[in-house]
Amino acid sequence: MDKKYSKEQLIGFYETMYRMRRFEEEVFEFYKKGMMPGLAHLYLGEEAIATGVCAALTENDYIGSTHRGHGHLVARGAELGKMMAEILGKEGGYSRGKGGSMHIMALDKGILGANGIVGGEIPIATGAAYTAKYLGTDQIAVSFFGESASNEGTFHESLNMAAAWDLPIVYVIENNLYGISVDIRDVTKTIDIADRAKAYGIPGIIVDGMDVIAVHQAAEEAVKRARSGNGPTLMECKTYRWQGHHVGDPAVYRERRDPNEKASWQERCPVDCFKDKMIEQKKISEKEFKKLEDEIEAQVQTAVKFAIDSPYPDPSEAYTDIFA
Amino acid sequence: MDKKYSKEQLIGFYETMYRMRRFEEEVFEFYKKGMMPGLAHLYLGEEAIATGVCAALTENDYIGSTHRGHGHLVARGAELGKMMAEILGKEGGYSRGKGGSMHIMALDKGILGANGIVGGEIPIATGAAYTAKYLGTDQIAVSFFGESASNEGTFHESLNMAAAWDLPIVYVIENNLYGISVDIRDVTKTIDIADRAKAYGIPGIIVDGMDVIAVHQAAEEAVKRARSGNGPTLMECKTYRWQGHHVGDPAVYRERRDPNEKASWQERCPVDCFKDKMIEQKKISEKEFKKLEDEIEAQVQTAVKFAIDSPYPDPSEAYTDIFA
Amino acid sequence: MREILYRDAICEAIDEEMERDDRVMMIGEDIGFIGGNFKTSVGLLDKYGDLRMKDSPISEAGIVGMGVGMALTGLRPIVELMFSDFLLVAADQVVNQAAKITYMSGGQASVPMVIRTPMGAGRSSAAQHSQSMQAMMAHFPGLKVVVPSTAQEAKGLLKTAIRDNNPVIFFEHKMEYSNKFMIDDVVEPIPFGKANIVREGTDITIVATSSQVMKSMDAAAKLEKDGISVEVIDLRTIVPMDRDAIITSVKKTGRLLVVDEAHEKCGIGAEIGADVMDDVFYYLEAPIGRIATPNVPLPFSPALEFPIIPSVEKIIVKVKKMME
Amino acid sequence: MREILYRDAICEAIDEEMERDDRVMMIGEDIGFIGGNFKTSVGLLDKYGDLRMKDSPISEAGIVGMGVGMALTGLRPIVELMFSDFLLVAADQVVNQAAKITYMSGGQASVPMVIRTPMGAGRSSAAQHSQSMQAMMAHFPGLKVVVPSTAQEAKGLLKTAIRDNNPVIFFEHKMEYSNKFMIDDVVEPIPFGKANIVREGTDITIVATSSQVMKSMDAAAKLEKDGISVEVIDLRTIVPMDRDAIITSVKKTGRLLVVDEAHEKCGIGAEIGADVMDDVFYYLEAPIGRIATPNVPLPFSPALEFPIIPSVEKIIVKVKKMME
Ligand SMILES: Cc1ncc(C[n+]2csc(CCOP(=O)(O)OP(=O)(O)O)c2C)c(N)n1
Ligand SMILES: Cc1ncc(C[n+]2csc(CCOP(=O)(O)OP(=O)(O)O)c2C)c(N)n1
Ligand SMILES: [Mg+2]
Ligand SMILES: [Mg+2]
């Protein structure tokens, strides 16, 4: 399967996943230490998805993101320091502290914004795809969202239009089984959300969201379809989040159906399993991994320091940027 | 096919369809004479649908209706005089002139309201189905709406919940091809809206909406499914409206694809074809039809007179009924 | 009297009303298994079962619309919207449907539904999770709008809301949920439209809503030391509004300050000022004042958020200025 | 100068701006083939083609959201909502997304989108098709709110709206569409935030919006015969608001009446009164007055509708009362 991947690419996958992982572990630390205002929704466990999908994109493509958006940003190469500072509400943040974790925008990376409204970003990303078609560029858009967001009306309206007009977009569902506490199986009859593609006459595919290679391959195909004018794809990635819905959620609801649910998913950790496999297959050595990890650690620590050192914005900042 | 129908039932079908037809022709006259405030959306051409579906219901069932709601009301036995008076904005109307054509409610007939917001009534009817399940009655709900309403987010959200919870409801799509002027084929990729049922894991069926018997048979099955606790059905009836979107619409947009479109549908008139067939099959005689038509004519004329004679509401009425 | 958390007072009100009346039920996101995002319905799923405590998919328009349908057909639903900002996702169902059906039906129908939802800023929840929507809700006729202050008030007013035959928007301040209050052992329903004079005074009248009542009381206590005698009115309900209480008080004090957390523009302060203007104009010794959230979206960073929202300090400064 | 229908003035503004700037496009229901439900874009589909004049499905949240996405990525979309009541269907995208993105992004992004939509009562369109939403739109920071009076104003202000880099809600009064006005041969963009003193007077200031400007001018002409000299200010834009013009005028006349068609409660009259209060208080010879739509849903029957909406007669009566 993965033989066509160069070592560089494989290293790239790991680098991105590990960077997300470490970045968010530090976010969690900030929360635990009471240094983070508000909350954050961690992407831990889902790293393979943003990594695999974004590796299939060019830098001009657009991304619609969600409340669980740190991973998407990291995958697009957003600056860790500016992300971290934003999460802490500091002047050095992407939005100078106005947005916070749920609203980090990095327009220079094609990120149209994380979004606090579930389903809110789906039509926005669809609009970006319309722009690409309108201007005749070969850009595409990717809209990431959770399985539960697919129960919002905006999901339906967006996919219908994208399908009708063959817009260059890929809808990526990160199906981690839960909304906050609500099990998707209790509020939706179709087990595979990818089935919903049939309602719009577009391809719907199911992907192992714990396997970055599987995600990347599926994404490449969907991206190609979009870029060549053949319209949208609904790509469902099966995954799991390590933590609760947000940093403060003990996630008691997950043992309802299966007490081993979390453990069995964690055995399939996208970061560790990839690493083990690469070592086993002698594609990347332990030493190489170590070096990479150390580099990333340094990046993350630099970001943490940047964020801590960054001052809070001046109160007068509250009154700027209301209008462009 | 129709051998199981008693003469009484067959006469009933015609009676209802013809009543709708004549009622609305009079509404149109009111408009042309400048006697009707605002507008009305005529059901002419679509009579077989409400007739066939409502014949499969009991009087305790609930109906969610739309801007094109007169047919649904007539099919449920709403009083023609009170309907007509409402359409003219008179004191004798169902809502004493406060609602008008687009908002006729007849709660005593299970009509939860016509609705001016496309898609607005779908979750409301779904809520009525929830009530039936909650109270353990054997009532069901029917939600009527157009093919274009199926592009509203509320359609999606409602069908998802009804499916997940096996609610006793039948969703009846009156697919007359157009929103106002927009051809559904230009804004939706799936030709059959019934395909959308697949997204919710419920049955989706396609019915000839010009044939009251076909509609009734399909509805009976869907109603049975709902009533026996097996959940919703999406039932798409293919139909056509004789007039423009509303009484003032010349409907120029219909000749775009096929100049004979309207004529070819009119050949399949649900009222006339049914009558011809019954006569041909010697199920109902011309004389019997004549008698029925005369009776209905009298009812309609009584309603017209009632509406004309009814006074306008007193201006103070504007300030009542804001709260229950 | 006993001590209680605000959130538990809410839960008690729901529980007692569900016990009293079988038709009372609740639907919302994460209200069941985990007992609500803000823990306002803990234990109720176990007690009342899944049909009466319905964990919903993320479909705000859908669940509010279902609530309308349930209310029209005999149930008394409580719909929880996890944040009041999401009223905007469901705005059509709230404003075009729930609020207008009684009127449009000429009084045939009533919609006994409560939408409970947390309001307010102060948690670094940023622009999409911190809004106070009471002014928008009050602007549209047909909705009752409740803004309780203490736990006692919240419990008593929620009981009234549940027993009311109209759509009621019930705002719980999210900064109060974890606060302790003293509460009567038995709390009776508190009538709507009857303001509560929580402190008598002679120099200035403060009309406050929700948490601002407590802030105004703090301010009043401090202002007393400066020799300023403040009368504080807890408005309780914005619709219906107790004009008489306000007018009587202002005639006595000659000054009126309104403190409410919604945005200032077209807000509650503007409305109350305009509403009582004709009656108090010739008694006024200073222009009517208002403290509200200024016309900027809510920022994330606490360094920006706290300075802009109403505070004890701001009330004191404003009162002193009005006394000059 | 030449004569023009209001609707054609709108169409000209769109046409001229689309000609000037390739990035300007339009999306909405029935805007293309039939040139708009109110015929405000006739001929533009033929001229600009399907991608630039996009007939959409009935998906208000979807098309506004797409507009946001287009605006973020380089286009300048004009989204038409067929009736301003449908702003409620799309309220999340309008208020939580479009209005807040510039702020949440700390100024990285701008949303140059115009939502054009017909407002107002007078056509027997009943409760869901007659609302005036300018107060709600003005309540939420981040939206510019435009309420043009004549055809000339509509054309000039619409051009400005299209060139503005922010989300602009542009309200066209549906009762004006078929009215004839005189218009300059070439209409330049009219700056936002600059009110227009359309009649000078000394006894009382009327601040009016939209159609109410014409009604106020009629009233002023009649009041002149009774010796009352009325100054009429066409507010043009509610956000931004020209406070200075109002304050200067009221200081001169000593009386202020605001005439706007939105519901009274938390409406435009309340806001303007509160906004200028501190500046004009000691100049006022009478309480500030307001004429608005009372707090009842819009009724269907003309016998109920006309008596409740603002009228020349009501303005005259109110002015006389304020002069007592
Ligand atoms: C419109 C709206 N409804 C509800 C919420 C509260 N909320 C935030 S995230 C979330 C769960 C989202 O689930 P899913 O889409 O599966 O994404 P996940 O969190 O699992 O990644 C909910 C209910 C919200 N932010 N916006
Ligand atoms: C939310 C909303 N959007 C748009 C409209 C305007 N409108 C009224 S009916 C209609 C077309 C509806 O088409 P369909 O659902 O197919 O029903 P049909 O009229 O064909 O019976 C439109 C666009 C509306 N009333 N409500
Ligand atoms: Mg999820
Ligand atoms: Mg149709």
PDB file of N, CA and C in Angstrom, chain D residues 143-208:
ATOM      1  N   LEU D 143     -22.396  44.476  11.676  1.00  0.00           N
ATOM      2  CA  LEU D 143     -23.191  44.589  10.446  1.00  0.00           C
ATOM      3  C   LEU D 143     -23.466  46.065  10.174  1.00  0.00           C
ATOM      4  N   LYS D 144     -23.335  46.474   8.939  1.00  0.00           N
ATOM      5  CA  LYS D 144     -23.812  47.797   8.568  1.00  0.00           C
ATOM      6  C   LYS D 144     -25.264  47.654   8.116  1.00  0.00           C
ATOM      7  N   VAL D 145     -26.070  48.608   8.460  1.00  0.00           N
ATOM      8  CA  VAL D 145     -27.505  48.467   8.232  1.00  0.00           C
ATOM      9  C   VAL D 145     -28.017  49.685   7.460  1.00  0.00           C
ATOM     10  N   VAL D 146     -28.522  49.418   6.273  1.00  0.00           N
ATOM     11  CA  VAL D 146     -28.882  50.482   5.348  1.00  0.00           C
ATOM     12  C   VAL D 146     -30.384  50.464   5.072  1.00  0.00           C
ATOM     13  N   VAL D 147     -31.001  51.632   5.172  1.00  0.00           N
ATOM     14  CA  VAL D 147     -32.458  51.742   5.006  1.00  0.00           C
ATOM     15  C   VAL D 147     -32.772  52.909   4.054  1.00  0.00           C
ATOM     16  N   PRO D 148     -32.571  52.683   2.758  1.00  0.00           N
ATOM     17  CA  PRO D 148     -32.728  53.772   1.790  1.00  0.00           C
ATOM     18  C   PRO D 148     -34.179  54.211   1.658  1.00  0.00           C
ATOM     19  N   SER D 149     -34.349  55.465   1.305  1.00  0.00           N
ATOM     20  CA  SER D 149     -35.701  55.990   1.109  1.00  0.00           C
ATOM     21  C   SER D 149     -36.085  55.938  -0.380  1.00  0.00           C
ATOM     22  N   THR D 150     -35.670  56.898  -1.159  1.00  0.00           N
ATOM     23  CA  THR D 150     -36.090  56.978  -2.565  1.00  0.00           C
ATOM     24  C   THR D 150     -35.245  56.083  -3.475  1.00  0.00           C
ATOM     25  N   ALA D 151     -35.612  56.060  -4.751  1.00  0.00           N
ATOM     26  CA  ALA D 151     -34.855  55.305  -5.748  1.00  0.00           C
ATOM     27  C   ALA D 151     -33.425  55.834  -5.867  1.00  0.00           C
ATOM     28  N   GLN D 152     -33.300  57.131  -5.849  1.00  0.00           N
ATOM     29  CA  GLN D 152     -31.971  57.744  -5.928  1.00  0.00           C
ATOM     30  C   GLN D 152     -31.105  57.290  -4.748  1.00  0.00           C
ATOM     31  N   GLU D 153     -31.689  57.353  -3.568  1.00  0.00           N
ATOM     32  CA  GLU D 153     -30.979  56.928  -2.364  1.00  0.00           C
ATOM     33  C   GLU D 153     -30.634  55.445  -2.443  1.00  0.00           C
ATOM     34  N   ALA D 154     -31.592  54.658  -2.895  1.00  0.00           N
ATOM     35  CA  ALA D 154     -31.372  53.213  -2.966  1.00  0.00           C
ATOM     36  C   ALA D 154     -30.219  52.908  -3.908  1.00  0.00           C
ATOM     37  N   LYS D 155     -30.215  53.574  -5.035  1.00  0.00           N
ATOM     38  CA  LYS D 155     -29.146  53.296  -6.001  1.00  0.00           C
ATOM     39  C   LYS D 155     -27.788  53.724  -5.451  1.00  0.00           C
ATOM     40  N   GLY D 156     -27.733  54.918  -4.921  1.00  0.00           N
ATOM     41  CA  GLY D 156     -26.455  55.415  -4.419  1.00  0.00           C
ATOM     42  C   GLY D 156     -25.948  54.627  -3.225  1.00  0.00           C
ATOM     43  N   LEU D 157     -26.851  54.285  -2.334  1.00  0.00           N
ATOM     44  CA  LEU D 157     -26.434  53.544  -1.142  1.00  0.00           C
ATOM     45  C   LEU D 157     -26.080  52.092  -1.471  1.00  0.00           C
ATOM     46  N   LEU D 158     -26.766  51.519  -2.451  1.00  0.00           N
ATOM     47  CA  LEU D 158     -26.441  50.135  -2.809  1.00  0.00           C
ATOM     48  C   LEU D 158     -25.040  50.059  -3.423  1.00  0.00           C
ATOM     49  N   LYS D 159     -24.699  51.057  -4.183  1.00  0.00           N
ATOM     50  CA  LYS D 159     -23.332  51.071  -4.735  1.00  0.00           C
ATOM     51  C   LYS D 159     -22.300  51.129  -3.612  1.00  0.00           C
ATOM     52  N   THR D 160     -22.561  51.952  -2.645  1.00  0.00           N
ATOM     53  CA  THR D 160     -21.643  52.038  -1.502  1.00  0.00           C
ATOM     54  C   THR D 160     -21.583  50.698  -0.766  1.00  0.00           C
ATOM     55  N   ALA D 161     -22.743  50.100  -0.613  1.00  0.00           N
ATOM     56  CA  ALA D 161     -22.804  48.814   0.089  1.00  0.00           C
ATOM     57  C   ALA D 161     -21.929  47.780  -0.612  1.00  0.00           C
ATOM     58  N   ILE D 162     -22.031  47.748  -1.926  1.00  0.00           N
ATOM     59  CA  ILE D 162     -21.281  46.740  -2.686  1.00  0.00           C
ATOM     60  C   ILE D 162     -19.782  47.002  -2.593  1.00  0.00           C
ATOM     61  N   ARG D 163     -19.410  48.262  -2.466  1.00  0.00           N
ATOM     62  CA  ARG D 163     -17.979  48.585  -2.383  1.00  0.00           C
ATOM     63  C   ARG D 163     -17.442  48.511  -0.956  1.00  0.00           C
ATOM     64  N   ASP D 164     -18.319  48.377   0.005  1.00  0.00           N
ATOM     65  CA  ASP D 164     -17.882  48.321   1.404  1.00  0.00           C
ATOM     66  C   ASP D 164     -17.219  46.969   1.689  1.00  0.00           C
ATOM     67  N   ASN D 165     -16.243  46.980   2.555  1.00  0.00           N
ATOM     68  CA  ASN D 165     -15.540  45.732   2.862  1.00  0.00           C
ATOM     69  C   ASN D 165     -16.141  44.951   4.023  1.00  0.00           C
ATOM     70  N   ASN D 166     -17.352  45.289   4.389  1.00  0.00           N
ATOM     71  CA  ASN D 166     -17.989  44.632   5.533  1.00  0.00           C
ATOM     72  C   ASN D 166     -19.341  44.062   5.132  1.00  0.00           C
ATOM     73  N   PRO D 167     -19.861  43.190   5.976  1.00  0.00           N
ATOM     74  CA  PRO D 167     -21.222  42.719   5.702  1.00  0.00           C
ATOM     75  C   PRO D 167     -22.218  43.862   5.859  1.00  0.00           C
ATOM     76  N   VAL D 168     -23.034  44.043   4.852  1.00  0.00           N
ATOM     77  CA  VAL D 168     -24.012  45.122   4.845  1.00  0.00           C
ATOM     78  C   VAL D 168     -25.397  44.506   4.650  1.00  0.00           C
ATOM     79  N   ILE D 169     -26.313  44.868   5.528  1.00  0.00           N
ATOM     80  CA  ILE D 169     -27.692  44.417   5.345  1.00  0.00           C
ATOM     81  C   ILE D 169     -28.441  45.576   4.701  1.00  0.00           C
ATOM     82  N   PHE D 170     -28.943  45.330   3.528  1.00  0.00           N
ATOM     83  CA  PHE D 170     -29.522  46.397   2.715  1.00  0.00           C
ATOM     84  C   PHE D 170     -31.018  46.134   2.585  1.00  0.00           C
ATOM     85  N   PHE D 171     -31.802  46.991   3.218  1.00  0.00           N
ATOM     86  CA  PHE D 171     -33.250  46.781   3.250  1.00  0.00           C
ATOM     87  C   PHE D 171     -33.950  47.609   2.170  1.00  0.00           C
ATOM     88  N   GLU D 172     -34.643  46.932   1.292  1.00  0.00           N
ATOM     89  CA  GLU D 172     -35.444  47.612   0.276  1.00  0.00           C
ATOM     90  C   GLU D 172     -36.903  47.518   0.707  1.00  0.00           C
ATOM     91  N   HIS D 173     -37.599  48.636   0.678  1.00  0.00           N
ATOM     92  CA  HIS D 173     -38.990  48.549   1.125  1.00  0.00           C
ATOM     93  C   HIS D 173     -39.873  48.003   0.017  1.00  0.00           C
ATOM     94  N   LYS D 174     -40.550  46.918   0.305  1.00  0.00           N
ATOM     95  CA  LYS D 174     -41.276  46.251  -0.774  1.00  0.00           C
ATOM     96  C   LYS D 174     -42.429  47.070  -1.322  1.00  0.00           C
ATOM     97  N   MET D 175     -42.919  48.053  -0.561  1.00  0.00           N
ATOM     98  CA  MET D 175     -43.995  48.899  -1.076  1.00  0.00           C
ATOM     99  C   MET D 175     -43.470  49.958  -2.048  1.00  0.00           C
ATOM    100  N   GLU D 176     -42.166  50.109  -2.147  1.00  0.00           N
ATOM    101  CA  GLU D 176     -41.606  51.105  -3.073  1.00  0.00           C
ATOM    102  C   GLU D 176     -41.279  50.538  -4.445  1.00  0.00           C
ATOM    103  N   TYR D 177     -41.106  49.240  -4.526  1.00  0.00           N
ATOM    104  CA  TYR D 177     -40.596  48.652  -5.778  1.00  0.00           C
ATOM    105  C   TYR D 177     -41.297  49.162  -7.036  1.00  0.00           C
ATOM    106  N   SER D 178     -42.615  49.300  -6.958  1.00  0.00           N
ATOM    107  CA  SER D 178     -43.359  49.699  -8.156  1.00  0.00           C
ATOM    108  C   SER D 178     -43.606  51.201  -8.220  1.00  0.00           C
ATOM    109  N   ASN D 179     -43.012  51.935  -7.292  1.00  0.00           N
ATOM    110  CA  ASN D 179     -43.209  53.386  -7.315  1.00  0.00           C
ATOM    111  C   ASN D 179     -42.193  54.068  -8.220  1.00  0.00           C
ATOM    112  N   LYS D 180     -42.668  55.168  -8.789  1.00  0.00           N
ATOM    113  CA  LYS D 180     -41.798  55.955  -9.676  1.00  0.00           C
ATOM    114  C   LYS D 180     -41.131  57.091  -8.906  1.00  0.00           C
ATOM    115  N   PHE D 181     -39.890  57.333  -9.226  1.00  0.00           N
ATOM    116  CA  PHE D 181     -39.122  58.417  -8.608  1.00  0.00           C
ATOM    117  C   PHE D 181     -38.321  59.122  -9.691  1.00  0.00           C
ATOM    118  N   MET D 182     -37.919  60.327  -9.398  1.00  0.00           N
ATOM    119  CA  MET D 182     -36.963  61.000 -10.267  1.00  0.00           C
ATOM    120  C   MET D 182     -35.563  60.642  -9.773  1.00  0.00           C
ATOM    121  N   ILE D 183     -34.665  60.469 -10.730  1.00  0.00           N
ATOM    122  CA  ILE D 183     -33.314  60.046 -10.359  1.00  0.00           C
ATOM    123  C   ILE D 183     -32.311  60.771 -11.249  1.00  0.00           C
ATOM    124  N   ASP D 184     -31.135  61.068 -10.703  1.00  0.00           N
ATOM    125  CA  ASP D 184     -30.080  61.675 -11.515  1.00  0.00           C
ATOM    126  C   ASP D 184     -29.641  60.718 -12.621  1.00  0.00           C
ATOM    127  N   ASP D 185     -29.150  61.295 -13.707  1.00  0.00           N
ATOM    128  CA  ASP D 185     -28.699  60.431 -14.792  1.00  0.00           C
ATOM    129  C   ASP D 185     -27.550  59.534 -14.335  1.00  0.00           C
ATOM    130  N   VAL D 186     -26.659  60.128 -13.593  1.00  0.00           N
ATOM    131  CA  VAL D 186     -25.575  59.327 -13.017  1.00  0.00           C
ATOM    132  C   VAL D 186     -25.672  59.444 -11.500  1.00  0.00           C
ATOM    133  N   VAL D 187     -25.729  58.302 -10.844  1.00  0.00           N
ATOM    134  CA  VAL D 187     -25.823  58.332  -9.380  1.00  0.00           C
ATOM    135  C   VAL D 187     -24.513  57.844  -8.787  1.00  0.00           C
ATOM    136  N   GLU D 188     -23.909  58.699  -8.018  1.00  0.00           N
ATOM    137  CA  GLU D 188     -22.653  58.326  -7.353  1.00  0.00           C
ATOM    138  C   GLU D 188     -22.959  57.604  -6.050  1.00  0.00           C
ATOM    139  N   PRO D 189     -22.018  56.801  -5.584  1.00  0.00           N
ATOM    140  CA  PRO D 189     -22.204  56.167  -4.268  1.00  0.00           C
ATOM    141  C   PRO D 189     -22.457  57.227  -3.201  1.00  0.00           C
ATOM    142  N   ILE D 190     -23.351  56.923  -2.298  1.00  0.00           N
ATOM    143  CA  ILE D 190     -23.674  57.849  -1.197  1.00  0.00           C
ATOM    144  C   ILE D 190     -22.988  57.328   0.059  1.00  0.00           C
ATOM    145  N   PRO D 191     -22.191  58.144   0.682  1.00  0.00           N
ATOM    146  CA  PRO D 191     -21.439  57.637   1.845  1.00  0.00           C
ATOM    147  C   PRO D 191     -22.346  57.160   2.984  1.00  0.00           C
ATOM    148  N   PHE D 192     -21.898  56.126   3.665  1.00  0.00           N
ATOM    149  CA  PHE D 192     -22.607  55.635   4.850  1.00  0.00           C
ATOM    150  C   PHE D 192     -22.348  56.579   6.026  1.00  0.00           C
ATOM    151  N   GLY D 193     -23.323  56.656   6.915  1.00  0.00           N
ATOM    152  CA  GLY D 193     -23.100  57.400   8.156  1.00  0.00           C
ATOM    153  C   GLY D 193     -23.304  58.892   8.034  1.00  0.00           C
ATOM    154  N   LYS D 194     -23.893  59.304   6.928  1.00  0.00           N
ATOM    155  CA  LYS D 194     -24.136  60.722   6.712  1.00  0.00           C
ATOM    156  C   LYS D 194     -25.627  60.880   6.444  1.00  0.00           C
ATOM    157  N   ALA D 195     -26.356  61.337   7.440  1.00  0.00           N
ATOM    158  CA  ALA D 195     -27.801  61.495   7.268  1.00  0.00           C
ATOM    159  C   ALA D 195     -28.094  62.626   6.292  1.00  0.00           C
ATOM    160  N   ASN D 196     -29.293  62.637   5.764  1.00  0.00           N
ATOM    161  CA  ASN D 196     -29.678  63.611   4.753  1.00  0.00           C
ATOM    162  C   ASN D 196     -30.830  64.447   5.305  1.00  0.00           C
ATOM    163  N   ILE D 197     -30.584  65.749   5.440  1.00  0.00           N
ATOM    164  CA  ILE D 197     -31.675  66.601   5.939  1.00  0.00           C
ATOM    165  C   ILE D 197     -32.547  66.934   4.735  1.00  0.00           C
ATOM    166  N   VAL D 198     -33.684  66.282   4.641  1.00  0.00           N
ATOM    167  CA  VAL D 198     -34.488  66.414   3.423  1.00  0.00           C
ATOM    168  C   VAL D 198     -35.489  67.556   3.530  1.00  0.00           C
ATOM    169  N   ARG D 199     -35.658  68.066   4.726  1.00  0.00           N
ATOM    170  CA  ARG D 199     -36.527  69.229   4.885  1.00  0.00           C
ATOM    171  C   ARG D 199     -36.089  69.973   6.139  1.00  0.00           C
ATOM    172  N   GLU D 200     -35.906  71.250   6.029  1.00  0.00           N
ATOM    173  CA  GLU D 200     -35.505  72.003   7.207  1.00  0.00           C
ATOM    174  C   GLU D 200     -36.718  72.535   7.937  1.00  0.00           C
ATOM    175  N   GLY D 201     -36.604  72.594   9.233  1.00  0.00           N
ATOM    176  CA  GLY D 201     -37.724  73.091  10.035  1.00  0.00           C
ATOM    177  C   GLY D 201     -37.229  73.504  11.394  1.00  0.00           C
ATOM    178  N   THR D 202     -38.101  74.077  12.188  1.00  0.00           N
ATOM    179  CA  THR D 202     -37.640  74.665  13.447  1.00  0.00           C
ATOM    180  C   THR D 202     -38.363  74.158  14.688  1.00  0.00           C
ATOM    181  N   ASP D 203     -39.508  73.474  14.497  1.00  0.00           N
ATOM    182  CA  ASP D 203     -40.305  73.123  15.672  1.00  0.00           C
ATOM    183  C   ASP D 203     -40.044  71.711  16.197  1.00  0.00           C
ATOM    184  N   ILE D 204     -39.774  70.817  15.301  1.00  0.00           N
ATOM    185  CA  ILE D 204     -39.616  69.412  15.700  1.00  0.00           C
ATOM    186  C   ILE D 204     -38.759  68.705  14.659  1.00  0.00           C
ATOM    187  N   THR D 205     -37.968  67.750  15.140  1.00  0.00           N
ATOM    188  CA  THR D 205     -37.135  66.947  14.246  1.00  0.00           C
ATOM    189  C   THR D 205     -37.766  65.567  14.089  1.00  0.00           C
ATOM    190  N   ILE D 206     -37.975  65.169  12.850  1.00  0.00           N
ATOM    191  CA  ILE D 206     -38.367  63.781  12.614  1.00  0.00           C
ATOM    192  C   ILE D 206     -37.172  63.058  12.000  1.00  0.00           C
ATOM    193  N   VAL D 207     -36.742  61.981  12.649  1.00  0.00           N
ATOM    194  CA  VAL D 207     -35.730  61.107  12.051  1.00  0.00           C
ATOM    195  C   VAL D 207     -36.475  59.909  11.494  1.00  0.00           C
ATOM    196  N   ALA D 208     -36.334  59.685  10.189  1.00  0.00           N
ATOM    197  CA  ALA D 208     -37.106  58.628   9.554  1.00  0.00           C
ATOM    198  C   ALA D 208     -36.200  57.722   8.739  1.00  0.00           C
TER     199      ALA D 208
END
